[in-house]
mmCIF file of C-alpha atoms in Angstrom:
data_model
loop_
_atom_site.group_PDB
_atom_site.id
_atom_site.type_symbol
_atom_site.label_atom_id
_atom_site.label_comp_id
_atom_site.label_asym_id
_atom_site.label_seq_id
_atom_site.Cartn_x
_atom_site.Cartn_y
_atom_site.Cartn_z
ATOM 1 C CA MET W 191 216.156 364.849 -78.360
ATOM 2 C CA SER W 192 212.738 363.642 -79.517
ATOM 3 C CA ARG W 193 210.569 365.945 -81.599
ATOM 4 C CA LYS W 194 207.411 367.283 -80.008
ATOM 5 C CA ARG W 195 204.271 365.871 -81.565
ATOM 6 C CA ARG W 196 202.376 368.393 -83.669
ATOM 7 C CA VAL W 197 198.741 369.064 -82.805
ATOM 8 C CA HIS W 198 196.476 370.569 -85.491
ATOM 9 C CA SER W 199 193.323 372.501 -84.726
ATOM 10 C CA ALA W 200 189.946 371.498 -86.132
ATOM 11 C CA ALA W 201 189.879 374.696 -88.201
ATOM 12 C CA PHE W 202 193.202 373.827 -89.818
ATOM 13 C CA LYS W 203 192.128 370.248 -90.544
ATOM 14 C CA GLY W 204 188.893 371.473 -92.091
ATOM 15 C CA LYS W 205 190.689 374.030 -94.250
ATOM 16 C CA VAL W 206 193.175 371.482 -95.607
ATOM 17 C CA ALA W 207 190.511 368.790 -96.111
ATOM 18 C CA LEU W 208 188.236 371.218 -97.953
ATOM 19 C CA GLU W 209 191.063 372.237 -100.282
ATOM 20 C CA ALA W 210 191.853 368.569 -100.951
ATOM 21 C CA LEU W 211 188.169 367.951 -101.656
ATOM 22 C CA LYS W 212 188.216 370.636 -104.369
ATOM 23 C CA GLU W 213 190.642 368.382 -106.353
ATOM 24 C CA LEU W 214 192.504 371.436 -107.708
ATOM 25 C CA LYS W 215 195.884 370.478 -106.271
ATOM 26 C CA PRO W 216 197.647 367.121 -105.944
ATOM 27 C CA ILE W 217 197.982 365.739 -102.423
ATOM 28 C CA ASN W 218 201.773 366.028 -102.454
ATOM 29 C CA VAL W 219 201.540 369.741 -103.361
ATOM 30 C CA LEU W 220 199.144 370.368 -100.466
ATOM 31 C CA ALA W 221 201.443 368.376 -98.189
ATOM 32 C CA SER W 222 204.396 370.531 -99.152
ATOM 33 C CA GLN W 223 202.342 373.736 -98.848
ATOM 34 C CA TYR W 224 201.050 372.956 -95.356
ATOM 35 C CA GLU W 225 204.082 370.865 -94.312
ATOM 36 C CA ILE W 226 202.160 367.753 -93.292
ATOM 37 C CA GLN W 227 202.189 364.163 -94.440
ATOM 38 C CA PRO W 228 200.201 363.265 -97.619
ATOM 39 C CA ASN W 229 198.516 360.337 -95.849
ATOM 40 C CA GLN W 230 197.243 362.711 -93.167
ATOM 41 C CA ILE W 231 195.550 364.901 -95.798
ATOM 42 C CA SER W 232 193.923 361.842 -97.388
ATOM 43 C CA THR W 233 192.570 360.830 -93.971
ATOM 44 C CA TRP W 234 191.153 364.315 -93.266
ATOM 45 C CA LYS W 235 189.553 364.403 -96.722
ATOM 46 C CA LYS W 236 187.811 361.104 -96.035
ATOM 47 C CA GLN W 237 186.694 362.275 -92.574
ATOM 48 C CA LEU W 238 185.264 365.476 -94.058
ATOM 49 C CA LYS W 239 183.135 363.515 -96.544
ATOM 50 C CA GLU W 240 181.848 361.210 -93.825
ATOM 51 C CA GLY W 241 181.195 364.138 -91.481
ATOM 52 C CA VAL W 242 179.086 366.000 -94.034
ATOM 53 C CA THR W 243 176.898 362.922 -94.506
ATOM 54 C CA GLU W 244 176.486 362.601 -90.748
ATOM 55 C CA ILE W 245 175.393 366.232 -90.388
ATOM 56 C CA PHE W 246 172.480 365.810 -92.804
ATOM 57 C CA SER W 247 171.443 362.463 -91.328
ATOM 58 C CA ARG W 248 171.031 363.571 -87.698
ATOM 59 C CA LYS W 249 167.553 363.247 -86.256
ATOM 60 C CA ARG W 250 165.658 366.164 -84.722
ATOM 61 C CA GLY W 251 163.586 366.179 -81.569
ATOM 62 C CA LYS W 252 166.011 367.018 -78.733
ATOM 63 C CA ALA W 253 164.810 368.565 -75.498
ATOM 64 C CA LYS W 254 164.457 372.348 -75.228
ATOM 65 C CA ASP W 255 167.227 372.635 -72.641
ATOM 66 C CA ASP W 256 169.646 370.836 -74.925
ATOM 67 C CA SER W 257 168.505 373.080 -77.763
ATOM 68 C CA ARG W 258 169.187 376.236 -75.724
ATOM 69 C CA LYS W 259 172.609 374.973 -74.714
ATOM 70 C CA ALA W 260 173.393 374.109 -78.284
ATOM 71 C CA GLU W 261 172.170 377.526 -79.437
ATOM 72 C CA LYS W 262 174.332 379.257 -76.816
ATOM 73 C CA ARG W 263 177.384 377.278 -77.884
ATOM 74 C CA LEU W 264 176.578 378.085 -81.494
ATOM 75 C CA TYR W 265 176.470 381.844 -80.875
ATOM 76 C CA GLU W 266 179.722 381.643 -78.922
ATOM 77 C CA GLU W 267 181.298 379.769 -81.791
ATOM 78 C CA ILE W 268 179.967 382.302 -84.304
ATOM 79 C CA GLY W 269 181.464 385.145 -82.291
ATOM 80 C CA ARG W 270 184.825 383.461 -82.113
ATOM 81 C CA LEU W 271 184.799 382.580 -85.798
ATOM 82 C CA LYS W 272 183.799 386.140 -86.754
ATOM 83 C CA MET W 273 186.776 387.540 -84.887
ATOM 84 C CA GLU W 274 189.096 385.077 -86.569
ATOM 85 C CA LEU W 275 187.519 385.676 -89.965
ATOM 86 C CA ASP W 276 187.918 389.452 -89.693
ATOM 87 C CA TRP W 277 191.622 389.023 -89.075
ATOM 88 C CA LEU W 278 192.068 386.386 -91.758
ATOM 89 C CA LYS W 279 190.236 388.467 -94.381
ATOM 90 C CA LYS W 280 192.881 391.145 -94.021
ATOM 91 C CA LYS W 281 195.701 388.684 -94.500
ATOM 92 C CA SER W 282 194.624 385.718 -96.598
ATOM 93 C CA GLU W 283 194.853 385.171 -100.327
ATOM 94 C CA PRO W 284 193.720 382.126 -102.322
ATOM 95 C CA TYR W 285 196.153 379.217 -101.874
ATOM 96 C CA SER W 286 198.653 381.374 -99.963
ATOM 97 C CA ASP W 287 201.086 379.784 -97.521
ATOM 98 C CA PRO W 288 199.849 380.336 -93.937
ATOM 99 C CA LEU W 289 203.413 381.029 -92.840
ATOM 100 C CA ASP W 290 203.466 384.086 -95.076
ATOM 101 C CA LEU W 291 200.425 385.488 -93.247
ATOM 102 C CA ILE W 292 202.105 385.654 -89.853
ATOM 103 C CA ASP W 293 203.053 389.217 -88.858
ATOM 104 C CA SER W 294 205.840 389.081 -86.301
ATOM 105 C CA GLN W 295 205.486 392.856 -85.704
ATOM 106 C CA HIS W 296 201.757 392.826 -84.933
ATOM 107 C CA ARG W 297 201.090 394.799 -81.729
ATOM 108 C CA SER W 298 197.820 393.172 -80.637
ATOM 109 C CA ILE W 299 198.012 389.531 -81.739
ATOM 110 C CA SER W 300 200.952 387.450 -80.629
ATOM 111 C CA ILE W 301 202.687 385.033 -82.965
ATOM 112 C CA GLN W 302 201.328 382.142 -80.922
ATOM 113 C CA ARG W 303 197.763 383.452 -81.335
ATOM 114 C CA GLN W 304 198.282 384.060 -85.056
ATOM 115 C CA CYS W 305 199.444 380.456 -85.395
ATOM 116 C CA GLU W 306 196.298 379.315 -83.610
ATOM 117 C CA LEU W 307 194.083 381.402 -85.892
ATOM 118 C CA LEU W 308 195.833 379.998 -88.950
ATOM 119 C CA GLY W 309 195.613 376.475 -87.597
ATOM 120 C CA ILE W 310 199.366 375.899 -87.412
ATOM 121 C CA SER W 311 201.803 375.322 -84.563
ATOM 122 C CA ARG W 312 204.922 377.339 -83.838
ATOM 123 C CA SER W 313 207.036 374.259 -84.472
ATOM 124 C CA ARG W 314 205.986 374.475 -88.093
ATOM 125 C CA TYR W 315 208.657 377.130 -88.567
ATOM 126 C CA TYR W 316 211.221 374.370 -88.212
ATOM 127 C CA TYR W 317 209.370 371.227 -89.245
ATOM 128 C CA LYS W 318 210.198 369.761 -92.659
ATOM 129 C CA PRO W 319 208.117 366.658 -93.481
ATOM 130 C CA ALA W 320 209.214 363.898 -95.803
ATOM 131 C CA VAL W 321 207.340 364.568 -99.056
ATOM 132 C CA GLU W 322 208.174 363.357 -102.536
ATOM 133 C CA SER W 323 211.305 365.104 -103.773
ATOM 134 C CA GLU W 324 211.698 366.711 -107.172
ATOM 135 C CA LEU W 325 213.845 363.743 -108.178
ATOM 136 C CA ASN W 326 211.144 361.265 -107.186
ATOM 137 C CA LEU W 327 208.510 363.218 -109.110
ATOM 138 C CA LYS W 328 210.796 363.183 -112.156
ATOM 139 C CA LEU W 329 211.396 359.451 -111.738
ATOM 140 C CA MET W 330 207.640 358.849 -111.456
ATOM 141 C CA ARG W 331 207.046 360.699 -114.708
ATOM 142 C CA ILE W 332 209.724 358.648 -116.507
ATOM 143 C CA ILE W 333 208.427 355.403 -114.982
ATOM 144 C CA ASP W 334 204.948 356.286 -116.257
ATOM 145 C CA GLU W 335 206.318 356.855 -119.777
ATOM 146 C CA ILE W 336 208.209 353.544 -119.675
ATOM 147 C CA TYR W 337 205.171 351.718 -118.323
ATOM 148 C CA THR W 338 202.940 353.211 -121.028
ATOM 149 C CA ASP W 339 205.294 351.778 -123.670
ATOM 150 C CA CYS W 340 206.059 348.534 -121.834
ATOM 151 C CA PRO W 341 203.285 347.720 -119.341
ATOM 152 C CA PHE W 342 204.811 344.254 -118.853
ATOM 153 C CA TYR W 343 207.980 345.699 -117.245
ATOM 154 C CA ARG W 344 208.402 344.788 -113.579
ATOM 155 C CA SER W 345 210.691 346.621 -111.158
ATOM 156 C CA ARG W 346 213.907 344.878 -112.263
ATOM 157 C CA ARG W 347 213.526 345.846 -115.917
ATOM 158 C CA MET W 348 212.318 349.285 -114.867
ATOM 159 C CA VAL W 349 215.592 349.808 -112.961
ATOM 160 C CA ILE W 350 217.607 348.789 -116.030
ATOM 161 C CA GLU W 351 215.597 351.121 -118.285
ATOM 162 C CA LEU W 352 216.137 353.997 -115.841
ATOM 163 C CA GLU W 353 219.900 353.307 -115.837
ATOM 164 C CA ARG W 354 219.884 353.592 -119.633
ATOM 165 C CA ARG W 355 218.446 357.073 -119.124
ATOM 166 C CA ALA W 356 221.205 357.972 -116.622
ATOM 167 C CA PHE W 357 219.072 357.503 -113.481
ATOM 168 C CA HIS W 358 220.802 355.145 -111.076
ATOM 169 C CA VAL W 359 218.260 354.103 -108.453
ATOM 170 C CA ASN W 360 217.783 350.902 -106.494
ATOM 171 C CA ARG W 361 214.965 348.449 -107.006
ATOM 172 C CA LYS W 362 213.240 349.124 -103.665
ATOM 173 C CA ARG W 363 212.829 352.778 -104.571
ATOM 174 C CA VAL W 364 211.304 351.879 -107.928
ATOM 175 C CA GLN W 365 208.954 349.390 -106.263
ATOM 176 C CA ARG W 366 207.739 352.015 -103.783
ATOM 177 C CA LEU W 367 207.127 354.607 -106.494
ATOM 178 C CA MET W 368 205.259 352.099 -108.658
ATOM 179 C CA ARG W 369 203.025 351.188 -105.709
ATOM 180 C CA LEU W 370 202.338 354.869 -105.086
ATOM 181 C CA MET W 371 201.429 355.319 -108.766
ATOM 182 C CA GLY W 372 199.184 352.261 -108.756
ATOM 183 C CA LEU W 373 201.264 350.554 -111.459
ATOM 184 C CA GLU W 374 201.705 346.801 -111.723
ATOM 185 C CA ALA W 375 203.206 344.844 -114.583
ATOM 186 C CA ILE W 376 200.659 343.300 -116.952
ATOM 187 C CA TYR W 377 201.408 339.627 -117.483
ATOM 188 C CA PRO W 378 199.808 336.296 -116.547
ATOM 189 C CA LYS W 379 200.471 335.501 -112.889
ATOM 190 C CA PRO W 380 198.681 333.956 -109.904
ATOM 191 C CA LYS W 381 197.519 337.288 -108.442
ATOM 192 C CA LEU W 382 197.152 340.303 -110.706
ATOM 193 C CA THR W 383 195.525 342.821 -108.327
ATOM 194 C CA HIS W 384 194.737 343.010 -104.650
ATOM 195 C CA ARG W 385 191.067 342.854 -103.783
ATOM 196 C CA ASN W 386 189.307 343.300 -100.473
ATOM 197 C CA ILE W 387 188.500 339.804 -99.173
ATOM 198 C CA GLU W 388 185.284 341.177 -97.628
ATOM 199 C CA HIS W 389 183.940 342.215 -101.050
ATOM 200 C CA LYS W 390 181.751 339.874 -103.063
ATOM 201 C CA VAL W 391 183.477 337.892 -105.798
ATOM 202 C CA TYR W 392 181.961 338.170 -109.287
ATOM 203 C CA PRO W 393 182.752 335.910 -112.274
ATOM 204 C CA TYR W 394 184.372 336.945 -115.538
ATOM 205 C CA LEU W 395 181.507 337.011 -118.072
ATOM 206 C CA LEU W 396 183.242 338.014 -121.311
ATOM 207 C CA ARG W 397 185.037 334.792 -122.225
ATOM 208 C CA ASN W 398 184.011 333.750 -125.774
ATOM 209 C CA ILE W 399 181.425 336.564 -125.974
ATOM 210 C CA LEU W 400 181.036 338.437 -129.293
ATOM 211 C CA ILE W 401 180.860 342.204 -128.666
ATOM 212 C CA ASP W 402 178.858 343.550 -131.620
ATOM 213 C CA ARG W 403 176.788 346.550 -130.415
ATOM 214 C CA PRO W 404 176.974 349.623 -128.159
ATOM 215 C CA ASN W 405 175.897 349.337 -124.511
ATOM 216 C CA GLN W 406 176.628 345.647 -124.520
ATOM 217 C CA VAL W 407 179.768 345.943 -122.361
ATOM 218 C CA TRP W 408 181.177 348.886 -120.404
ATOM 219 C CA SER W 409 184.511 348.908 -118.629
ATOM 220 C CA THR W 410 186.528 351.102 -116.245
ATOM 221 C CA ASP W 411 189.984 351.515 -114.722
ATOM 222 C CA ILE W 412 192.273 354.027 -112.950
ATOM 223 C CA THR W 413 195.602 355.446 -114.144
ATOM 224 C CA TYR W 414 198.339 357.735 -112.824
ATOM 225 C CA ILE W 415 198.607 361.211 -114.393
ATOM 226 C CA PRO W 416 201.912 363.119 -113.977
ATOM 227 C CA MET W 417 201.992 366.929 -113.752
ATOM 228 C CA GLN W 418 204.681 369.562 -113.322
ATOM 229 C CA SER W 419 204.186 369.594 -109.542
ATOM 230 C CA GLY W 420 202.864 366.257 -108.383
ATOM 231 C CA PHE W 421 200.312 363.888 -109.866
ATOM 232 C CA MET W 422 196.618 362.992 -109.991
ATOM 233 C CA TYR W 423 194.562 359.882 -110.721
ATOM 234 C CA LEU W 424 192.167 359.508 -113.670
ATOM 235 C CA THR W 425 189.284 357.074 -114.076
ATOM 236 C CA VAL W 426 187.103 356.587 -117.159
ATOM 237 C CA ILE W 427 184.138 354.460 -118.169
ATOM 238 C CA ILE W 428 184.254 353.325 -121.785
ATOM 239 C CA ASP W 429 181.933 351.405 -124.092
ATOM 240 C CA TRP W 430 183.844 348.410 -125.483
ATOM 241 C CA TYR W 431 182.202 348.312 -128.888
ATOM 242 C CA SER W 432 182.206 352.016 -129.813
ATOM 243 C CA ARG W 433 185.214 353.122 -127.673
ATOM 244 C CA TYR W 434 182.970 356.001 -126.538
ATOM 245 C CA ILE W 435 184.031 357.671 -123.259
ATOM 246 C CA LEU W 436 180.824 357.767 -121.225
ATOM 247 C CA SER W 437 182.282 359.603 -118.225
ATOM 248 C CA TRP W 438 185.544 360.428 -116.458
ATOM 249 C CA ARG W 439 186.824 361.927 -113.202
ATOM 250 C CA ILE W 440 190.153 363.003 -111.684
ATOM 251 C CA SER W 441 191.168 362.872 -108.022
ATOM 252 C CA ASN W 442 194.235 363.533 -105.872
ATOM 253 C CA THR W 443 193.556 360.353 -103.858
ATOM 254 C CA MET W 444 192.911 356.826 -105.064
ATOM 255 C CA ASP W 445 189.651 356.299 -103.176
ATOM 256 C CA ASN W 446 186.384 354.979 -104.590
ATOM 257 C CA ASP W 447 184.378 358.222 -104.400
ATOM 258 C CA PHE W 448 185.492 359.632 -107.754
ATOM 259 C CA CYS W 449 184.936 356.214 -109.344
ATOM 260 C CA VAL W 450 181.354 356.162 -108.055
ATOM 261 C CA GLU W 451 180.789 359.710 -109.345
ATOM 262 C CA ALA W 452 181.970 358.633 -112.807
ATOM 263 C CA LEU W 453 179.650 355.619 -112.690
ATOM 264 C CA ASP W 454 176.645 357.753 -111.690
ATOM 265 C CA GLU W 455 177.247 360.035 -114.674
ATOM 266 C CA ALA W 456 177.746 357.128 -117.080
ATOM 267 C CA LEU W 457 174.437 355.577 -116.047
ATOM 268 C CA THR W 458 172.649 358.724 -117.239
ATOM 269 C CA HIS W 459 173.679 357.736 -120.810
ATOM 270 C CA GLY W 460 171.987 354.352 -120.634
ATOM 271 C CA LEU W 461 172.502 350.880 -119.179
ATOM 272 C CA PRO W 462 174.962 348.209 -120.329
ATOM 273 C CA ASP W 463 174.229 344.505 -120.294
ATOM 274 C CA ILE W 464 177.581 343.822 -118.607
ATOM 275 C CA PHE W 465 179.949 346.061 -116.641
ATOM 276 C CA ASN W 466 183.528 344.745 -116.608
ATOM 277 C CA THR W 467 186.357 345.842 -114.330
ATOM 278 C CA ASP W 468 189.382 344.489 -112.465
ATOM 279 C CA GLN W 469 189.586 343.294 -108.867
ATOM 280 C CA GLY W 470 190.617 346.657 -107.432
ATOM 281 C CA VAL W 471 188.947 347.635 -104.148
ATOM 282 C CA GLN W 472 187.467 350.778 -105.718
ATOM 283 C CA PHE W 473 185.356 348.712 -108.129
ATOM 284 C CA THR W 474 184.481 345.758 -105.900
ATOM 285 C CA SER W 475 183.242 347.933 -103.036
ATOM 286 C CA LYS W 476 179.574 347.696 -102.092
ATOM 287 C CA GLN W 477 179.130 351.404 -102.809
ATOM 288 C CA PHE W 478 180.179 350.812 -106.448
ATOM 289 C CA THR W 479 178.597 347.425 -107.156
ATOM 290 C CA GLN W 480 175.291 348.356 -105.496
ATOM 291 C CA ARG W 481 174.741 351.040 -108.136
ATOM 292 C CA LEU W 482 174.956 348.370 -110.835
ATOM 293 C CA THR W 483 172.896 345.667 -109.152
ATOM 294 C CA ASP W 484 170.135 348.186 -108.397
ATOM 295 C CA VAL W 485 169.584 348.624 -112.153
ATOM 296 C CA ASP W 486 170.048 344.922 -112.993
ATOM 297 C CA VAL W 487 173.432 345.298 -114.715
ATOM 298 C CA LYS W 488 175.562 342.143 -114.711
ATOM 299 C CA ILE W 489 178.980 342.608 -113.100
ATOM 300 C CA SER W 490 182.059 340.992 -114.624
ATOM 301 C CA ILE W 491 185.404 340.970 -112.799
ATOM 302 C CA ASP W 492 188.704 340.215 -114.552
ATOM 303 C CA GLY W 493 190.093 336.825 -113.591
ATOM 304 C CA LYS W 494 193.409 336.240 -111.862
ATOM 305 C CA GLY W 495 196.265 335.980 -114.317
ATOM 306 C CA ARG W 496 194.192 337.493 -117.123
ATOM 307 C CA ALA W 497 196.455 340.262 -118.411
ATOM 308 C CA LEU W 498 194.301 341.336 -121.351
ATOM 309 C CA ASP W 499 190.786 341.202 -119.858
ATOM 310 C CA ASN W 500 190.626 345.013 -119.788
ATOM 311 C CA ILE W 501 192.714 345.687 -122.888
ATOM 312 C CA PHE W 502 190.510 348.475 -124.320
ATOM 313 C CA VAL W 503 191.039 350.708 -121.303
ATOM 314 C CA GLU W 504 194.780 349.969 -121.319
ATOM 315 C CA ARG W 505 194.918 351.100 -124.955
ATOM 316 C CA LEU W 506 193.008 354.254 -124.024
ATOM 317 C CA TRP W 507 195.599 355.175 -121.361
ATOM 318 C CA ARG W 508 198.383 354.996 -123.948
ATOM 319 C CA THR W 509 196.401 357.167 -126.364
ATOM 320 C CA VAL W 510 195.492 359.810 -123.768
ATOM 321 C CA LYS W 511 199.019 360.109 -122.413
ATOM 322 C CA TYR W 512 200.824 360.324 -125.739
ATOM 323 C CA GLU W 513 198.277 362.587 -127.429
ATOM 324 C CA ASN W 514 197.591 364.888 -124.473
ATOM 325 C CA ILE W 515 199.222 364.407 -121.049
ATOM 326 C CA TYR W 516 202.885 364.228 -122.098
ATOM 327 C CA LEU W 517 202.456 367.026 -124.647
ATOM 328 C CA LYS W 518 200.596 369.476 -122.390
ATOM 329 C CA ASP W 519 202.598 368.957 -119.165
ATOM 330 C CA TYR W 520 199.840 370.404 -116.958
ATOM 331 C CA ARG W 521 200.761 372.530 -113.934
ATOM 332 C CA ASN W 522 197.783 371.863 -111.632
ATOM 333 C CA GLY W 523 194.472 370.058 -111.283
ATOM 334 C CA ASN W 524 192.451 372.895 -112.788
ATOM 335 C CA GLU W 525 194.529 372.914 -115.986
ATOM 336 C CA LEU W 526 194.405 369.118 -116.110
ATOM 337 C CA TYR W 527 190.609 369.077 -115.836
ATOM 338 C CA GLN W 528 190.135 371.688 -118.565
ATOM 339 C CA GLY W 529 192.651 369.955 -120.840
ATOM 340 C CA LEU W 530 191.080 366.525 -120.436
ATOM 341 C CA GLU W 531 187.613 367.972 -120.946
ATOM 342 C CA GLU W 532 188.724 369.343 -124.328
ATOM 343 C CA TYR W 533 190.605 366.163 -125.263
ATOM 344 C CA PHE W 534 187.811 363.715 -124.425
ATOM 345 C CA SER W 535 185.374 365.860 -126.395
ATOM 346 C CA PHE W 536 187.776 365.650 -129.359
ATOM 347 C CA TYR W 537 188.303 361.915 -128.767
ATOM 348 C CA ASN W 538 184.580 361.159 -128.771
ATOM 349 C CA THR W 539 183.410 363.407 -131.602
ATOM 350 C CA ARG W 540 186.295 364.040 -134.010
ATOM 351 C CA ARG W 541 189.175 361.590 -133.595
ATOM 352 C CA PRO W 542 189.016 358.828 -136.270
ATOM 353 C CA HIS W 543 189.703 355.293 -135.027
ATOM 354 C CA GLN W 544 191.279 352.741 -137.339
ATOM 355 C CA SER W 545 189.463 349.888 -135.583
ATOM 356 C CA LEU W 546 186.160 351.702 -136.218
ATOM 357 C CA GLY W 547 186.769 352.165 -139.933
ATOM 358 C CA TYR W 548 188.138 355.690 -139.272
ATOM 359 C CA ARG W 549 184.846 356.838 -137.777
ATOM 360 C CA SER W 550 184.538 358.594 -134.417
ATOM 361 C CA PRO W 551 183.287 356.794 -131.275
ATOM 362 C CA GLU W 552 180.224 359.084 -131.193
ATOM 363 C CA ASP W 553 179.246 358.037 -134.726
ATOM 364 C CA ILE W 554 179.427 354.373 -133.782
ATOM 365 C CA HIS W 555 177.832 354.700 -130.367
ATOM 366 C CA TYR W 556 174.748 356.651 -131.404
ATOM 367 C CA CYS W 557 174.362 355.675 -135.076
ATOM 368 C CA SER W 558 174.901 351.909 -134.956
#
């Protein structure tokens, strides 16, 4: 017998999308909590961002009749929402499971109505979506550790390394998890990363260039960050000469919004001559590149088959993970944010770098 398709209310979609937008919980944790697919949450999150922009861009000047009708509908909606809010205030707690809020013994509100108010269907009692298992999350953490040590390992060698650690998994499973984590072996090959063919192609500008001062070249990238329950993505913008971290952001989805936010913050510190990145769609998007061209910054994109074009960021990922991520084993996005905030402050101001003559990045960046 085929399973009945689940229909989610607008209130439920908005609630889940808003929680995803807060970036406090990984997508897979929210998916498990609300028993929906991770891709669905990512879609709702994107729709929420676009919807907010649309609200503030609408033009005024509608007819009075339309205004009255809209006002009437608004008051009706307010009344309905107030009734729902009064009931929810008595039951809800931050990040609680909606299923726990349902009172099967309630005399006035039926279970069906309670499900509607909570934005869930009755079939949710029985529905169990396919989310990443505990084993997969453990495998992803181990794969990340192996990749940090050996970023040139492809799926075949990754399978062998996992077998040495008593994890017998097939290659297809490893390939899927690596794609989910955004990991790809670093080695010369015809096509290193997938770019959007609609995005403008920029040349690689750093070949045979001497980097000898701060704000000459900035660079960025994204990496996978494992946690106790799920994972997040981290992006940073770094100055090549001083190794100074100009900005950073975390997100539970690998979209370009958190990359653009990091870029906006970095540009408050100054302007580089050249901004270098790989061919990922987050960095070649018009939304990202437009910020740079508007301030006359030259854009450099890593060439195909160039494994070491972004080597300074790759070295940073190894440092961050071994000195912080693997040691702290963060439980959620809030802990991760606070921990990285402390670590990057230490990294910039106190951590001595051998390549910098055992001085800190801050000393080099602002005193050179």
